[in-house]
Amino acid sequence: MSGDKTTAGSAARRRITARELAIWRSLLDTTTELRNVLSAQLQESGLSPGDYQVLLALKEAEGSRLRSSELAATIEWERSRLSHHLGRMEQRGLIRRDDCATDNRGAEVSLTESGMAAFRRASAPHLRAIKKHFVDALTPEQLEALADVLQSLQRHLHTEGSADHIGGTHS
């Protein structure tokens, strides 16, 4: 093989190599293990990863509130999953759901004082765990290379996704 890069079309037509498949499996295994480690750390703070994701989205939202449909889109959850999860969080006093003033069918989800306090208690240990188990494992150069790889994957997924939605193909 020459040093030339293959085109996207020819790369898409060839079969995946054993090395490429091994790298893919390593990515899956590593991200699963990292999620498990970070999830266990969050549990020590009394929050599940889902709780933290909801609380983070609400904290970052204007007025610490979002319509439930906007929250579902922000954290990329199905509405039914979010609704069940919000019910459990509401029972624990982390969030509040109110009827939406502009839409009778919708609800607005708000971060409560208790939810903000739980988020604050969990954030410092969670960020330390991210640093310890992710950032500290890589050199600054590796982090930048990973950022570049992730950006390329995102660009590719968005390009592929939009082509799939309009029935296009890449060749």
Short mmCIF file of C-alpha atoms in Angstrom, two decimals:
data_model
loop_
_atom_site.label_atom_id
_atom_site.label_comp_id
_atom_site.label_asym_id
_atom_site.label_seq_id
_atom_site.Cartn_x
_atom_site.Cartn_y
_atom_site.Cartn_z
CA MET A 1 0.00 0.00 0.00
CA SER A 2 1.31 3.44 -0.83
CA GLY A 3 1.48 6.38 1.56
CA ASP A 4 -1.56 7.99 -0.11
CA LYS A 5 -4.72 8.23 1.91
CA THR A 6 -7.63 6.24 0.55
CA THR A 7 -10.72 8.11 -0.46
CA ALA A 8 -13.85 7.85 1.66
CA GLY A 9 -15.55 5.84 -1.08
CA SER A 10 -12.85 3.23 -1.44
CA ALA A 11 -12.45 2.99 2.33
CA ALA A 12 -16.19 2.38 2.68
CA ARG A 13 -16.10 -0.46 0.12
CA ARG A 14 -13.26 -2.49 1.63
CA ARG A 15 -13.74 -4.88 4.54
CA ILE A 16 -12.73 -3.98 8.06
CA THR A 17 -9.31 -5.34 9.01
CA ALA A 18 -8.56 -7.37 12.13
CA ARG A 19 -6.53 -4.44 13.50
CA GLU A 20 -9.37 -1.97 12.87
CA LEU A 21 -11.81 -4.31 14.58
CA ALA A 22 -9.44 -4.72 17.55
CA ILE A 23 -9.17 -0.92 17.89
CA TRP A 24 -12.95 -0.63 17.75
CA ARG A 25 -13.37 -3.27 20.48
CA SER A 26 -10.74 -1.53 22.59
CA LEU A 27 -12.67 1.73 22.26
CA LEU A 28 -15.91 0.06 23.35
CA ASP A 29 -14.27 -1.81 26.24
CA THR A 30 -12.37 1.24 27.47
CA THR A 31 -15.33 3.62 27.33
CA THR A 32 -17.51 1.05 29.12
CA GLU A 33 -14.91 0.61 31.84
CA LEU A 34 -14.46 4.37 32.19
CA ARG A 35 -18.25 4.85 32.44
CA ASN A 36 -18.43 2.13 35.11
CA VAL A 37 -15.65 3.72 37.19
CA LEU A 38 -17.20 7.18 36.94
CA SER A 39 -20.67 5.79 37.64
CA ALA A 40 -19.46 4.07 40.82
CA GLN A 41 -17.87 7.33 41.96
CA LEU A 42 -21.11 9.25 41.32
CA GLN A 43 -23.09 6.64 43.27
CA GLU A 44 -20.92 7.49 46.30
CA SER A 45 -22.33 11.02 46.01
CA GLY A 46 -25.89 9.68 45.94
CA LEU A 47 -26.52 10.39 42.27
CA SER A 48 -26.76 8.10 39.29
CA PRO A 49 -25.09 9.11 36.02
CA GLY A 50 -28.59 9.85 34.69
CA ASP A 51 -29.36 12.09 37.67
CA TYR A 52 -26.12 13.97 37.12
CA GLN A 53 -26.80 14.36 33.40
CA VAL A 54 -30.28 15.81 34.08
CA LEU A 55 -29.02 18.11 36.84
CA LEU A 56 -26.13 19.35 34.67
CA ALA A 57 -28.47 20.15 31.77
CA LEU A 58 -30.82 22.03 34.10
CA LYS A 59 -27.97 23.89 35.79
CA GLU A 60 -26.68 25.05 32.40
CA ALA A 61 -30.16 26.08 31.19
CA GLU A 62 -31.36 29.65 31.47
CA GLY A 63 -33.18 29.98 34.79
CA SER A 64 -32.23 26.35 35.65
CA ARG A 65 -35.36 25.14 33.88
CA LEU A 66 -36.24 23.48 30.58
CA ARG A 67 -39.33 22.13 28.92
CA SER A 68 -39.27 18.35 29.21
CA SER A 69 -39.04 17.99 25.42
CA GLU A 70 -36.01 20.33 25.34
CA LEU A 71 -34.41 18.41 28.21
CA ALA A 72 -34.93 15.11 26.39
CA ALA A 73 -33.29 16.56 23.26
CA THR A 74 -30.43 18.10 25.25
CA ILE A 75 -29.44 14.85 26.95
CA GLU A 76 -30.51 12.69 23.97
CA TRP A 77 -32.98 10.50 25.86
CA GLU A 78 -36.33 9.18 24.71
CA ARG A 79 -39.20 11.09 26.29
CA SER A 80 -40.63 8.01 28.05
CA ARG A 81 -37.28 7.18 29.65
CA LEU A 82 -36.89 10.79 30.76
CA SER A 83 -40.42 10.94 32.16
CA HIS A 84 -39.86 7.87 34.36
CA HIS A 85 -36.48 9.14 35.51
CA LEU A 86 -37.85 12.59 36.30
CA GLY A 87 -40.58 10.98 38.40
CA ARG A 88 -37.95 9.31 40.56
CA MET A 89 -35.91 12.51 40.80
CA GLU A 90 -39.01 14.50 41.71
CA GLN A 91 -39.82 12.07 44.54
CA ARG A 92 -36.30 12.66 45.91
CA GLY A 93 -36.79 16.45 45.68
CA LEU A 94 -34.03 17.01 43.09
CA ILE A 95 -36.29 18.53 40.44
CA ARG A 96 -39.78 19.95 40.13
CA ARG A 97 -42.19 19.58 37.21
CA ASP A 98 -44.71 22.31 36.51
CA ASP A 99 -47.28 22.72 33.77
CA CYS A 100 -45.86 24.78 30.93
CA ALA A 101 -47.44 28.23 30.84
CA THR A 102 -47.28 28.39 27.02
CA ASP A 103 -48.29 24.80 26.20
CA ASN A 104 -50.90 22.77 28.11
CA ARG A 105 -49.39 19.49 26.88
CA GLY A 106 -45.86 20.23 28.07
CA ALA A 107 -44.14 20.42 31.41
CA GLU A 108 -41.27 22.54 32.59
CA VAL A 109 -38.59 20.85 34.65
CA SER A 110 -36.81 22.97 37.26
CA LEU A 111 -33.78 22.40 39.40
CA THR A 112 -34.71 22.61 43.10
CA GLU A 113 -32.47 23.92 45.89
CA SER A 114 -32.00 20.31 46.98
CA GLY A 115 -31.10 19.30 43.43
CA MET A 116 -28.58 22.14 43.15
CA ALA A 117 -27.02 21.13 46.49
CA ALA A 118 -26.78 17.48 45.38
CA PHE A 119 -25.22 18.57 42.08
CA ARG A 120 -22.64 20.73 43.88
CA ARG A 121 -21.74 17.91 46.31
CA ALA A 122 -21.25 15.48 43.42
CA SER A 123 -19.42 17.79 41.01
CA ALA A 124 -16.04 18.21 42.71
CA PRO A 125 -15.49 14.47 43.33
CA HIS A 126 -16.82 13.67 39.86
CA LEU A 127 -14.45 16.13 38.18
CA ARG A 128 -11.55 14.76 40.25
CA ALA A 129 -12.45 11.24 39.09
CA ILE A 130 -12.55 12.38 35.44
CA LYS A 131 -9.11 13.93 35.89
CA LYS A 132 -7.69 10.87 37.66
CA HIS A 133 -9.11 8.17 35.36
CA PHE A 134 -9.08 10.02 32.04
CA VAL A 135 -7.03 13.21 31.84
CA ASP A 136 -4.09 11.98 33.93
CA ALA A 137 -3.81 8.81 31.83
CA LEU A 138 -2.91 10.84 28.74
CA THR A 139 -0.20 13.29 27.81
CA PRO A 140 -1.29 16.76 26.65
CA GLU A 141 -0.37 15.70 23.11
CA GLN A 142 -2.53 12.57 23.38
CA LEU A 143 -5.45 14.64 24.68
CA GLU A 144 -5.15 17.00 21.71
CA ALA A 145 -4.90 14.06 19.30
CA LEU A 146 -7.98 12.51 20.90
CA ALA A 147 -9.85 15.80 20.59
CA ASP A 148 -8.95 15.82 16.89
CA VAL A 149 -10.07 12.19 16.45
CA LEU A 150 -13.38 12.87 18.22
CA GLN A 151 -13.99 15.97 16.12
CA SER A 152 -13.35 13.93 12.95
CA LEU A 153 -15.77 11.24 14.10
CA GLN A 154 -18.43 13.84 14.93
CA ARG A 155 -18.01 15.51 11.55
CA HIS A 156 -18.21 12.13 9.80
CA LEU A 157 -21.29 11.04 11.76
CA HIS A 158 -23.09 14.30 11.04
CA THR A 159 -22.18 14.11 7.35
CA GLU A 160 -23.21 10.44 7.14
CA GLY A 161 -26.37 11.07 9.15
CA SER A 162 -27.53 13.95 6.97
CA ALA A 163 -26.84 11.96 3.80
CA ASP A 164 -28.76 8.99 5.21
CA HIS A 165 -31.73 11.23 6.00
CA ILE A 166 -31.90 12.59 2.48
CA GLY A 167 -31.22 9.27 0.83
CA GLY A 168 -27.74 10.19 -0.35
CA THR A 169 -24.71 7.95 -0.48
CA HIS A 170 -21.00 8.59 -0.31
CA SER A 171 -18.80 7.32 -3.09
#
